[in-house]
PDB file of C-alpha atoms and ligand atoms in Angstrom:
ATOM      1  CA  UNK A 567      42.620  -6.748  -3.616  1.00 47.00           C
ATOM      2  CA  UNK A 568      43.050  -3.072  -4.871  1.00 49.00           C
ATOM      3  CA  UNK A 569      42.632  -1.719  -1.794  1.00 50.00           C
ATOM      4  CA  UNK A 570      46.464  -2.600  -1.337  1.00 49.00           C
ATOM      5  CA  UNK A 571      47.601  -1.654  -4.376  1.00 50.00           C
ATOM      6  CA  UNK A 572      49.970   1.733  -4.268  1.00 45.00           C
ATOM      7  CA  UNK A 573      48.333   2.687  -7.244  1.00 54.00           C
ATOM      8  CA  UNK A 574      44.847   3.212  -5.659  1.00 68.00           C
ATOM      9  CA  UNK A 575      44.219   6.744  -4.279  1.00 81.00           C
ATOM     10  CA  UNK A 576      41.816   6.338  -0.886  1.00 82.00           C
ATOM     11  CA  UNK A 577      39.717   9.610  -0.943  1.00 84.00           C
ATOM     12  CA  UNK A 578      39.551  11.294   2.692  1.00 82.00           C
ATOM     13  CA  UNK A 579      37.231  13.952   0.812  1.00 81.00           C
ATOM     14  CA  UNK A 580      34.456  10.560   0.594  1.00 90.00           C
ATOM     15  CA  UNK A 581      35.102   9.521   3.821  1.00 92.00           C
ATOM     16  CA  UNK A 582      36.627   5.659   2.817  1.00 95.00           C
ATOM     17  CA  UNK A 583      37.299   3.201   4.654  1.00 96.00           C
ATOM     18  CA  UNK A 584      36.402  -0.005   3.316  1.00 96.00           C
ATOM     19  CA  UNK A 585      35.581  -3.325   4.989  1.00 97.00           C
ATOM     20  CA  UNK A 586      37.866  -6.317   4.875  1.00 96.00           C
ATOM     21  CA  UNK A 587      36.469  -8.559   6.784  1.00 97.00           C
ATOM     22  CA  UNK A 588      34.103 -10.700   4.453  1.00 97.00           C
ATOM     23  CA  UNK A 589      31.956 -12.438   7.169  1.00 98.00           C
ATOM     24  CA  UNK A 590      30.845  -9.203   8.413  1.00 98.00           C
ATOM     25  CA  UNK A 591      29.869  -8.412   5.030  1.00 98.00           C
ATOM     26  CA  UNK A 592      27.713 -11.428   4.817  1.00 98.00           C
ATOM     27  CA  UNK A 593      26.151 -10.793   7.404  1.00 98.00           C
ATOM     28  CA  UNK A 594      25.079  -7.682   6.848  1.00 98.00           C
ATOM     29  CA  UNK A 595      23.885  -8.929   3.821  1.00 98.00           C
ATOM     30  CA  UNK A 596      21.819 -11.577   5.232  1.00 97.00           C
ATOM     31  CA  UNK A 597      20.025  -9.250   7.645  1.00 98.00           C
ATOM     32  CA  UNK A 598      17.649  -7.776   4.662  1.00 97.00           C
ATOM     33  CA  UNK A 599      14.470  -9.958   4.179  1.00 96.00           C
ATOM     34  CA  UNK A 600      14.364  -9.835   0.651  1.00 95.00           C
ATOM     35  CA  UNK A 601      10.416  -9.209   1.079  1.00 93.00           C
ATOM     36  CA  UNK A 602       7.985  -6.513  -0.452  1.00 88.00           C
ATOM     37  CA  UNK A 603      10.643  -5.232  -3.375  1.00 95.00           C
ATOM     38  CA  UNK A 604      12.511  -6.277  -6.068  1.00 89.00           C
ATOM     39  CA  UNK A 605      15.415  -3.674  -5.907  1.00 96.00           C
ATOM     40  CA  UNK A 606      18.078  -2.536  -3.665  1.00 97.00           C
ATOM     41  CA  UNK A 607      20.253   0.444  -4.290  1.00 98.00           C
ATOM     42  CA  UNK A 608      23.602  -0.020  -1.999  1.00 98.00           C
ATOM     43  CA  UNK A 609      24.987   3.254  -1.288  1.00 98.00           C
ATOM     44  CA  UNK A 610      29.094   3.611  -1.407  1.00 98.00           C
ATOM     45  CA  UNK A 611      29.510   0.228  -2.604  1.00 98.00           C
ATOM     46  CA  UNK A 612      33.304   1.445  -2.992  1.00 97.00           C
ATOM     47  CA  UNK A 613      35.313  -2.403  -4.116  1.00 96.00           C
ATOM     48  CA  UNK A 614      31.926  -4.359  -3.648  1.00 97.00           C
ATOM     49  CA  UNK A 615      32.604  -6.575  -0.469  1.00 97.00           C
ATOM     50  CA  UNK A 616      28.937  -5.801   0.115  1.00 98.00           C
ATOM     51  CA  UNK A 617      27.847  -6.283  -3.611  1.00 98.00           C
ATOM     52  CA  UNK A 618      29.884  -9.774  -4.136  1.00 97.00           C
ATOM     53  CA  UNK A 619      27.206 -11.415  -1.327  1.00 97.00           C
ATOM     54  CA  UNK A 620      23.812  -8.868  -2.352  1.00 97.00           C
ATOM     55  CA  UNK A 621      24.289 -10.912  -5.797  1.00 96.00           C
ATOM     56  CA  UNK A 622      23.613 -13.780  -4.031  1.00 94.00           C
ATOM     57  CA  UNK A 623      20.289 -13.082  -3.666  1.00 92.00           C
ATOM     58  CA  UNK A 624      19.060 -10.169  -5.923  1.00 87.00           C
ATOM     59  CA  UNK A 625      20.496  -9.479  -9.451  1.00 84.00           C
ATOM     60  CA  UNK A 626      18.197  -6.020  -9.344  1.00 94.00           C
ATOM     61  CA  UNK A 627      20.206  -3.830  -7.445  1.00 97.00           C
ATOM     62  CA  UNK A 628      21.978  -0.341  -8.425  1.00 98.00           C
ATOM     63  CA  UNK A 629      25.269   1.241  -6.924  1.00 98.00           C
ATOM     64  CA  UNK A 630      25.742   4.914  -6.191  1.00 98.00           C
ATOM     65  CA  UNK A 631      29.334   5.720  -6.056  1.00 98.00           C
ATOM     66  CA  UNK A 632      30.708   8.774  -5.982  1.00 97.00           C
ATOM     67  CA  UNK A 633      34.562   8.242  -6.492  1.00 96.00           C
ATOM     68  CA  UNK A 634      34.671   7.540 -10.603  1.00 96.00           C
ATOM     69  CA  UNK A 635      37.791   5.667 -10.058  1.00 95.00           C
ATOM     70  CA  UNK A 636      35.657   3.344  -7.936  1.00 96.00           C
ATOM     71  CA  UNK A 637      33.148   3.802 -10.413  1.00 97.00           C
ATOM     72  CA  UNK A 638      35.499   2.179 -13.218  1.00 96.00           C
ATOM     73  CA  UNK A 639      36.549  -0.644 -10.939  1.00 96.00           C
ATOM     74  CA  UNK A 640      32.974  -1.512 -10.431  1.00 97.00           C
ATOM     75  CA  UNK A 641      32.324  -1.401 -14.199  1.00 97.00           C
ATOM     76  CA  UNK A 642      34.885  -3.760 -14.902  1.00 96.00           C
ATOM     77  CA  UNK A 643      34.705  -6.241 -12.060  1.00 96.00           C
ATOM     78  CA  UNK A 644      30.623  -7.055 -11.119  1.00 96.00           C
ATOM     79  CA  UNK A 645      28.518  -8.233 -14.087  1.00 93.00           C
ATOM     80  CA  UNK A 646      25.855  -5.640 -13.527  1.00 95.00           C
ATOM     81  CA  UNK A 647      24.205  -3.007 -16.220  1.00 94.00           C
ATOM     82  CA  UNK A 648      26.053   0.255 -16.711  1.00 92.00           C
ATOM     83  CA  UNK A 649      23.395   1.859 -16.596  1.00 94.00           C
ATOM     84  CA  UNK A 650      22.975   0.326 -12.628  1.00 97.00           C
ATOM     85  CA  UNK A 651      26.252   1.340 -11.379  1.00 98.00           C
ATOM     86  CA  UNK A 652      25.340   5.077 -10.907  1.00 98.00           C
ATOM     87  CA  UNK A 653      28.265   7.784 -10.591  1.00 98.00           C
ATOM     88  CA  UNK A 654      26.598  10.068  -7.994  1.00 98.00           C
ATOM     89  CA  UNK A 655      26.293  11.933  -4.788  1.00 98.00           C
ATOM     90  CA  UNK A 656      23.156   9.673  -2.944  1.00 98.00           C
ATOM     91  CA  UNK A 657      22.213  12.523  -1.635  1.00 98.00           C
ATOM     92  CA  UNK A 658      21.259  14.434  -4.994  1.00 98.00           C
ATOM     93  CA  UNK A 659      20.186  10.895  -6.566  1.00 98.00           C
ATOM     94  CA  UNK A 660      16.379  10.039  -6.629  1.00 98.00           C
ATOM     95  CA  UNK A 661      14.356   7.189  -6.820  1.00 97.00           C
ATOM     96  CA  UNK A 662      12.216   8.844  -9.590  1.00 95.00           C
ATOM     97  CA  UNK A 663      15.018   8.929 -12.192  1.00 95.00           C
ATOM     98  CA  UNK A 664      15.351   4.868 -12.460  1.00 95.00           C
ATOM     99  CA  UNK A 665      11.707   4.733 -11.627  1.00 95.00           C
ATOM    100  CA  UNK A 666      12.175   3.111  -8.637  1.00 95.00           C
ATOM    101  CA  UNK A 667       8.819   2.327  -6.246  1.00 94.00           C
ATOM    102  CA  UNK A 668      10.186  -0.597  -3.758  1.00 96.00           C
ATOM    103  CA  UNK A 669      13.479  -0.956  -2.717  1.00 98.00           C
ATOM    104  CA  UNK A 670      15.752  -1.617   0.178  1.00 98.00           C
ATOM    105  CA  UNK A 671      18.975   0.333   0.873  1.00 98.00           C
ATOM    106  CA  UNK A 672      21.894  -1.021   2.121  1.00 98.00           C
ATOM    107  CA  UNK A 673      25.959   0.505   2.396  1.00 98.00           C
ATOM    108  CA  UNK A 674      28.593   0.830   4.725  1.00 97.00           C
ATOM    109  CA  UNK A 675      27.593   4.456   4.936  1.00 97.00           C
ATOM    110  CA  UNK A 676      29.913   7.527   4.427  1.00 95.00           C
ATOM    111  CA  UNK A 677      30.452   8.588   8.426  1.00 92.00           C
ATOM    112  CA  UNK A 678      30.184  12.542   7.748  1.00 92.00           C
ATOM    113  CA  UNK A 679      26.804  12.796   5.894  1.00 95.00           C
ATOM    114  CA  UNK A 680      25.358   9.730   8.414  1.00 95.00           C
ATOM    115  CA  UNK A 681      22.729  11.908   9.485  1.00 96.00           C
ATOM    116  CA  UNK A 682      22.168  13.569   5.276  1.00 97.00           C
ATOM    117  CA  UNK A 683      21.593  10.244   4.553  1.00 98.00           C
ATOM    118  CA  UNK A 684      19.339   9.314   6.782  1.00 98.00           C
ATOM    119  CA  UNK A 685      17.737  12.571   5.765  1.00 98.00           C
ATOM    120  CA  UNK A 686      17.570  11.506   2.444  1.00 98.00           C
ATOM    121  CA  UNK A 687      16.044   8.038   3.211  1.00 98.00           C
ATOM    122  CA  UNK A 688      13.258   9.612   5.309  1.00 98.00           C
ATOM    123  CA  UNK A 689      12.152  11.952   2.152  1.00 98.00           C
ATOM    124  CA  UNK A 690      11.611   8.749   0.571  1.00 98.00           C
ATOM    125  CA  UNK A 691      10.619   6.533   3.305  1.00 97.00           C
ATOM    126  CA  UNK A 692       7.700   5.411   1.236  1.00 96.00           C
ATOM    127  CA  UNK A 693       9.639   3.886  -1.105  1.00 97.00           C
ATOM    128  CA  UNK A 694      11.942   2.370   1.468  1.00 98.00           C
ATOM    129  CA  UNK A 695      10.491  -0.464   3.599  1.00 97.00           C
ATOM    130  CA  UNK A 696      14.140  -1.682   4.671  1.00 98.00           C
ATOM    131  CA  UNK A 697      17.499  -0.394   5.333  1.00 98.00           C
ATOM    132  CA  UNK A 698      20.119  -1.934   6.616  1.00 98.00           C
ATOM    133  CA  UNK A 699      23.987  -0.653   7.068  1.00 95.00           C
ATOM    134  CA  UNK A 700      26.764   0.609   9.222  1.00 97.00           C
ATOM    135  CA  UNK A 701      27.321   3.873  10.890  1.00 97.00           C
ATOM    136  CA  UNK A 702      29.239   5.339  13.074  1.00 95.00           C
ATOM    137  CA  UNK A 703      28.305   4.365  16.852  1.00 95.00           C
ATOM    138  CA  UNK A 704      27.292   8.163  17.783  1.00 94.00           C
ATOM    139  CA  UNK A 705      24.788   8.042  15.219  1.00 97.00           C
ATOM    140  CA  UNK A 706      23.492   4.573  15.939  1.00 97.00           C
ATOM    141  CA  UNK A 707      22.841   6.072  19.379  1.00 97.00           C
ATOM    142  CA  UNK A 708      20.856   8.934  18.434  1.00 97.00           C
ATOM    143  CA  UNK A 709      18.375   7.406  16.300  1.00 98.00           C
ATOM    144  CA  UNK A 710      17.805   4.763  19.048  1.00 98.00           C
ATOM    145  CA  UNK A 711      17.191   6.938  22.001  1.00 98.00           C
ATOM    146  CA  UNK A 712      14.184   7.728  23.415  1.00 98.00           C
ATOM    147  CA  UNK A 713      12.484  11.066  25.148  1.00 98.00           C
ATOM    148  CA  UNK A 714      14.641  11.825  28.240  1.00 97.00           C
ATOM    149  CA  UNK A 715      17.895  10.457  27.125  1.00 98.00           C
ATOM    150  CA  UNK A 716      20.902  12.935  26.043  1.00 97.00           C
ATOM    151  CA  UNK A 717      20.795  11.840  22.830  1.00 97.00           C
ATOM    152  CA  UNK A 718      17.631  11.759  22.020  1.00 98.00           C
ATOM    153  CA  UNK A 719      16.368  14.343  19.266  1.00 98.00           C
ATOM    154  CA  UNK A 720      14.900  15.378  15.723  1.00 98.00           C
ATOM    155  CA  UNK A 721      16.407  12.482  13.810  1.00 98.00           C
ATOM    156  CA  UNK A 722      15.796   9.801  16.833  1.00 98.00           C
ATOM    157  CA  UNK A 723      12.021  11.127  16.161  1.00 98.00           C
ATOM    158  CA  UNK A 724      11.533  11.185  12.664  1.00 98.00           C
ATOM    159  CA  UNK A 725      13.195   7.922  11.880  1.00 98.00           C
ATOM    160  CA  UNK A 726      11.447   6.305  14.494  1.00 98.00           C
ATOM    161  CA  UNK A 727       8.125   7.739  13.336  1.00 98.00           C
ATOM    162  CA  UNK A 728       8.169   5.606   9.989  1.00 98.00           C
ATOM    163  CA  UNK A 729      11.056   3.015  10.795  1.00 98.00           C
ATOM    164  CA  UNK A 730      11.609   0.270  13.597  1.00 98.00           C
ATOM    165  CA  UNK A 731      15.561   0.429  14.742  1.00 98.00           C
ATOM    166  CA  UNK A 732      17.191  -2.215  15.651  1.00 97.00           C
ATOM    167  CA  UNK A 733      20.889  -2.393  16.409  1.00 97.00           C
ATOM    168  CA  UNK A 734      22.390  -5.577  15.634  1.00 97.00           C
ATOM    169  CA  UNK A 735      26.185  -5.504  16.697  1.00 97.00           C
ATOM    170  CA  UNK A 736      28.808  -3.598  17.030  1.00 97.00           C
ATOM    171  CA  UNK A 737      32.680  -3.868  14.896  1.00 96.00           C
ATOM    172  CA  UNK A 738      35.843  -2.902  15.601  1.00 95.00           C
ATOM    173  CA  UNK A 739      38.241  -0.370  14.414  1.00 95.00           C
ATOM    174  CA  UNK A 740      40.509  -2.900  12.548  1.00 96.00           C
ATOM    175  CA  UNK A 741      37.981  -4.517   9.962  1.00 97.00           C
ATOM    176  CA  UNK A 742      37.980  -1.675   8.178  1.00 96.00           C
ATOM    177  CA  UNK A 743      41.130  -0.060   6.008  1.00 94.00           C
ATOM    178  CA  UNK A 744      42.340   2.547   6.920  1.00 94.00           C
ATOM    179  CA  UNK A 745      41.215   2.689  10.503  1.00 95.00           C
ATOM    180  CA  UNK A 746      38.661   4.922  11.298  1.00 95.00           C
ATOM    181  CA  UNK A 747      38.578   6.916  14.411  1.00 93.00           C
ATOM    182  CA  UNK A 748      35.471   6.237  15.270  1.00 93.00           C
ATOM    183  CA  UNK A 749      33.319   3.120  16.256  1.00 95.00           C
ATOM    184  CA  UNK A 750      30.809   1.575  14.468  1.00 97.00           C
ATOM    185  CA  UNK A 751      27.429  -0.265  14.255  1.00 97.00           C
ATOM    186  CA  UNK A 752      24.657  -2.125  12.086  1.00 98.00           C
ATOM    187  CA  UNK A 753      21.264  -0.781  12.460  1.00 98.00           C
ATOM    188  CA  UNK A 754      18.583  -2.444  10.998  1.00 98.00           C
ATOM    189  CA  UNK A 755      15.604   0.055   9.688  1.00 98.00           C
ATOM    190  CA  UNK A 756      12.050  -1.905   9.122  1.00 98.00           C
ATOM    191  CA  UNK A 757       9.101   0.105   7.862  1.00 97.00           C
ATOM    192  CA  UNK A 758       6.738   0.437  10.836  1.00 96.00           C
ATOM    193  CA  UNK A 759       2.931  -0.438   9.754  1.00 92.00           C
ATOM    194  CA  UNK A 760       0.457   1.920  10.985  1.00 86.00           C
ATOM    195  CA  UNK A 761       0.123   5.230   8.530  1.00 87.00           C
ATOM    196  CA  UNK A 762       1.155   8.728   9.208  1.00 93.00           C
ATOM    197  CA  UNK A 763      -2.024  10.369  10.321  1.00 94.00           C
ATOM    198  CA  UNK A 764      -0.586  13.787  10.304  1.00 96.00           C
ATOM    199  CA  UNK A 765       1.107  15.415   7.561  1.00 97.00           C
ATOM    200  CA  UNK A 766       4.927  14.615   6.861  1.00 97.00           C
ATOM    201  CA  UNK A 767       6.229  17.983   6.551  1.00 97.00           C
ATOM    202  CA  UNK A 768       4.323  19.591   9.138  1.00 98.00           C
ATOM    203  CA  UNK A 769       5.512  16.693  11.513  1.00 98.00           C
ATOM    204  CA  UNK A 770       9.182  17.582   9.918  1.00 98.00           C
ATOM    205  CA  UNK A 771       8.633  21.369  10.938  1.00 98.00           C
ATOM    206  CA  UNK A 772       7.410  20.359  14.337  1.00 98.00           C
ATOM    207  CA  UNK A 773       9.731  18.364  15.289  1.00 98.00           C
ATOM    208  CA  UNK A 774      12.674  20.605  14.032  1.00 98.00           C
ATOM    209  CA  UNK A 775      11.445  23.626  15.619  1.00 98.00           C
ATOM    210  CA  UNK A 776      10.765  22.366  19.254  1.00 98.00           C
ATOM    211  CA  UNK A 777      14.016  20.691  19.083  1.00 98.00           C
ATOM    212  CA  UNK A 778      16.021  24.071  18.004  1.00 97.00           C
ATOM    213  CA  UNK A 779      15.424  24.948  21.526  1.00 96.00           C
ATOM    214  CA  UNK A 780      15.281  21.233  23.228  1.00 94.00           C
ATOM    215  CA  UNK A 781      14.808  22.296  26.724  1.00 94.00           C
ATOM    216  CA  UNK A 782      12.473  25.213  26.449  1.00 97.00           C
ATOM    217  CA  UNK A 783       8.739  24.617  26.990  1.00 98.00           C
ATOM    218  CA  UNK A 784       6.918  24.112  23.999  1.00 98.00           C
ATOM    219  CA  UNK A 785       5.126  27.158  24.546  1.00 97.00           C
ATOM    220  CA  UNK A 786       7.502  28.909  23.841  1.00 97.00           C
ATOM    221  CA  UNK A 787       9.743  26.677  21.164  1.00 97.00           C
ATOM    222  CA  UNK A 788       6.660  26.719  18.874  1.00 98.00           C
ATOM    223  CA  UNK A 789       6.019  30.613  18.923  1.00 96.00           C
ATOM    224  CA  UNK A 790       5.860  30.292  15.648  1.00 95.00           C
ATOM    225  CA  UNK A 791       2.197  28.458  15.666  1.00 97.00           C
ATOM    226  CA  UNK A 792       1.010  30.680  18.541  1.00 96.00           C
ATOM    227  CA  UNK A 793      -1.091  32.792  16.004  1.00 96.00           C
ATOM    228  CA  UNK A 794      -3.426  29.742  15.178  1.00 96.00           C
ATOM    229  CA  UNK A 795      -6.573  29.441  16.731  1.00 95.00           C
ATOM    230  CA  UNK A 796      -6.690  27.958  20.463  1.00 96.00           C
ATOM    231  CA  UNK A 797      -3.085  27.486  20.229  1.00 97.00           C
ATOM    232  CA  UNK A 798      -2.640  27.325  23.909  1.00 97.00           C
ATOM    233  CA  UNK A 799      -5.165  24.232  24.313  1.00 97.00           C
ATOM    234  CA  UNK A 800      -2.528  22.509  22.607  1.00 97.00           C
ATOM    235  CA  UNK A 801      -1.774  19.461  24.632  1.00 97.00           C
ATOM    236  CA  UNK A 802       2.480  18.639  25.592  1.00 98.00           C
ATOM    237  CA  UNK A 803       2.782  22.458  25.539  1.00 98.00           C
ATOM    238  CA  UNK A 804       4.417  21.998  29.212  1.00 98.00           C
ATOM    239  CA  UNK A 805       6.701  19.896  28.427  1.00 98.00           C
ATOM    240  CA  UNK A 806      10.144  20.533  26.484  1.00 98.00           C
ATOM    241  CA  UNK A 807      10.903  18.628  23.231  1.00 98.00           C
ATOM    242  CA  UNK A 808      13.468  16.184  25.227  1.00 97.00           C
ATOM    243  CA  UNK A 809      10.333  14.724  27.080  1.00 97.00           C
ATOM    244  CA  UNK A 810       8.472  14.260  23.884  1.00 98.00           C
ATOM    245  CA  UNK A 811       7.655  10.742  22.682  1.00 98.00           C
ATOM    246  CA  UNK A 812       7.160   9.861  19.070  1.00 98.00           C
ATOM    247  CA  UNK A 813       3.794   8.955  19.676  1.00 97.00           C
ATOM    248  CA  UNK A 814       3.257  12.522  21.606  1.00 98.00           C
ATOM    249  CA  UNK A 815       4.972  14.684  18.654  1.00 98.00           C
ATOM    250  CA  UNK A 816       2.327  12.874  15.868  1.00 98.00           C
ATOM    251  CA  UNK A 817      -0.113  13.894  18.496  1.00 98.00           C
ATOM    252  CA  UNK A 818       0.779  17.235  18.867  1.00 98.00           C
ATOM    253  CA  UNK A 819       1.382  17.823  14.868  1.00 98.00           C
ATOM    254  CA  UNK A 820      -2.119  16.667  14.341  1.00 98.00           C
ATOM    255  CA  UNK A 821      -3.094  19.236  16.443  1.00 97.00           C
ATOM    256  CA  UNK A 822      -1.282  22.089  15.330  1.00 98.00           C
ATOM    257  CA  UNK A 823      -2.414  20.770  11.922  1.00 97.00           C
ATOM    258  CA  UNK A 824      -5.951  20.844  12.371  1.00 97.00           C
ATOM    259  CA  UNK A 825      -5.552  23.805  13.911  1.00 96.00           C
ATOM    260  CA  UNK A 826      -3.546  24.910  10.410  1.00 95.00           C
ATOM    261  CA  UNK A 827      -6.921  24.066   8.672  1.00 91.00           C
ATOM    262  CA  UNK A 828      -9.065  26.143  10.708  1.00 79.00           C
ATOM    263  CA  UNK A 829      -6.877  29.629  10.805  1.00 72.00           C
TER     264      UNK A 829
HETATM  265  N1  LIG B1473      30.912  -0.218   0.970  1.00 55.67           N
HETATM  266  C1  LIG B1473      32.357  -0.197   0.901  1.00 55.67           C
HETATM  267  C2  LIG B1473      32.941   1.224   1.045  1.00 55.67           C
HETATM  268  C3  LIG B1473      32.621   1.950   2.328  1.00 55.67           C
HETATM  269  S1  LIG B1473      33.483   3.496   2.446  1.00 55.67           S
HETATM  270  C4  LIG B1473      32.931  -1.148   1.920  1.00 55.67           C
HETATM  271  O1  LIG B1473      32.188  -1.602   2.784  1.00 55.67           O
HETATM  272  O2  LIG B1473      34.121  -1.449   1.876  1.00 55.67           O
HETATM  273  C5  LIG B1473      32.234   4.644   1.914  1.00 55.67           C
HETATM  274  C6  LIG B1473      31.993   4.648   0.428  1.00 55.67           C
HETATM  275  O3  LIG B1473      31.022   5.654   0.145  1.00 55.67           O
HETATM  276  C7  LIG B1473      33.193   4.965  -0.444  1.00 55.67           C
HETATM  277  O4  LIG B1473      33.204   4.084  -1.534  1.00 55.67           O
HETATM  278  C8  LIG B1473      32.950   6.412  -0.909  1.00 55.67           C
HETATM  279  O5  LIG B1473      33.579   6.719  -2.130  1.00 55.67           O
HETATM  280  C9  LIG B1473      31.441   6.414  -1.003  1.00 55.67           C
HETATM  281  N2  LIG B1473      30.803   7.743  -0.862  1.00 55.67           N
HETATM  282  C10 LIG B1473      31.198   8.784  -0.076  1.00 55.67           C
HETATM  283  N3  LIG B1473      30.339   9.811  -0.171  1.00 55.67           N
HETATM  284  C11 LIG B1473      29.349   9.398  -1.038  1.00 55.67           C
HETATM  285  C12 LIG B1473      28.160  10.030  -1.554  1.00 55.67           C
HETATM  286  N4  LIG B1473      27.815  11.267  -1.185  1.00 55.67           N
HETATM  287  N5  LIG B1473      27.393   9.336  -2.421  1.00 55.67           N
HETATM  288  C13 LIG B1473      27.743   8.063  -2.802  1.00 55.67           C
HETATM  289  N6  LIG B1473      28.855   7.431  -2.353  1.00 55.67           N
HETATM  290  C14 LIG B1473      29.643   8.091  -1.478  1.00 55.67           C
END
């Protein structure tokens, strides 16, 4: 494969380190259920160990790369439209510009924009009802904790707001080359069902703010509603952002929200 060949430059600057190990590929693969969409956009394909086996069971799919020289290999070596192998930073890249309404994303994710991504995802979570990939253990933990535990915060709420996590295993250091430092994971992201009943970015400030200061009472995180009418009936606003469930910060958004509407 390339990957060995002297010639090849591996880019520290886009964090690669790609996967040799071909079963774990297909079965990362085979975790999506191919259900409710047509597309899927892998992110970082980099020499297509993941593509090779996500041709197996879509032909619609689009790669965002942003190494060109990765770029030209994929150009040359998969049978897919030019136009569908995208030369791009995911995390300026849109759904809108292919005109793309259902899709599921999948990558062995670049480890120092984990969390960006996963950013970027939720901004378009309702185009996204599945997501599957690796990332690096740390994150895996955070966006699977719950209120109370250490690692537990803003993206372990927001992603869990929209998305059921599951993690499905863990891989060692040496399937990958080069070696990474760290450990990683597969999560598995499912839309959840029920609909937001508060608004998104409201819910986005909310959580954000009370979690700038995590252990403070919310009383005093989220000075910066105090000016809205009854603010203090507010319920939670005893409690620090660390003890907040999911379910308690869509509760307490909706209040602050309809509070919003009144002031
Ligand atoms: N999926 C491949 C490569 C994983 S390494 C495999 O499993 O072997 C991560 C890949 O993400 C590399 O190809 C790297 O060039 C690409 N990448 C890094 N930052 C990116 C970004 N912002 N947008 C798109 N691709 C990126």
């Amino acid at each position: 494969m390339r990957m060995h060949n002297p010639v090849f430059r591996i880019r520290n600057k886009f964090d690669q380190y790609f996967l040799k190990d071909k079963n774990i590929a297909k079965k990362i693969v085979k975790i999506l259920s191919f259900q409710d969409y047509d597309s899927v956009v892998e992110v970082g394909p980099g020499l297509g160990i993941l593509t090779q086996y996500l041709l197996n069971y879509r032909n619609n799919i689009f790669l965002i790369e942003i190494d060109g020289e990765l770029i030209s290999f994929l150009r040359k070596n998969f049978s897919i439209s030019r136009n569908r192998i995208i030369h791009k930073d995911f995390l300026k890249w849109s759904p809108e510009e292919v005109n793309l309404r259902k899709f599921a994303i999948i990558g062995n994710f670049p480890y120092s924009i984990s969390s960006k991504i996963l950013f970027h995802i939720l901004r378009y979570n309702q185009y996204i009802p599945e997501c599957v990939g690796m990332f690096q253990k740390e994150v895996v933990k955070r966006i699977t904790s719950h209120a109370g535990e250490k690692t537990y915060g803003i993206l372990s709420v927001l992603i869990q707001t929209f998305y059921e996590v599951k993690h499905i295993f863990t891989v060692t250091k040496k399937v990958f080359y080069p070696i990474p430092n760290v450990k990683s994971a597969v999560v598995f992201l499912r839309k959840k069902n029920n609909p937001l009943h508060c608004d998104k970015d409201l819910l986005f400030k909310c959580v954000k703010t009370a979690f700038n200061q995590r252990r403070k009472k919310l009383r005093n995180s989220l000075q910066l509603f105090k000016h809205l009418p009854n603010f203090y009936d507010i319920s939670f606003l005893n409690k620090r952002a660390e003890e907040l469930s999911v379910k308690e910060f869509l509760k307490l958004t909706k209040e602050i929200e309809i509070r919003i509407g009144y002031d």
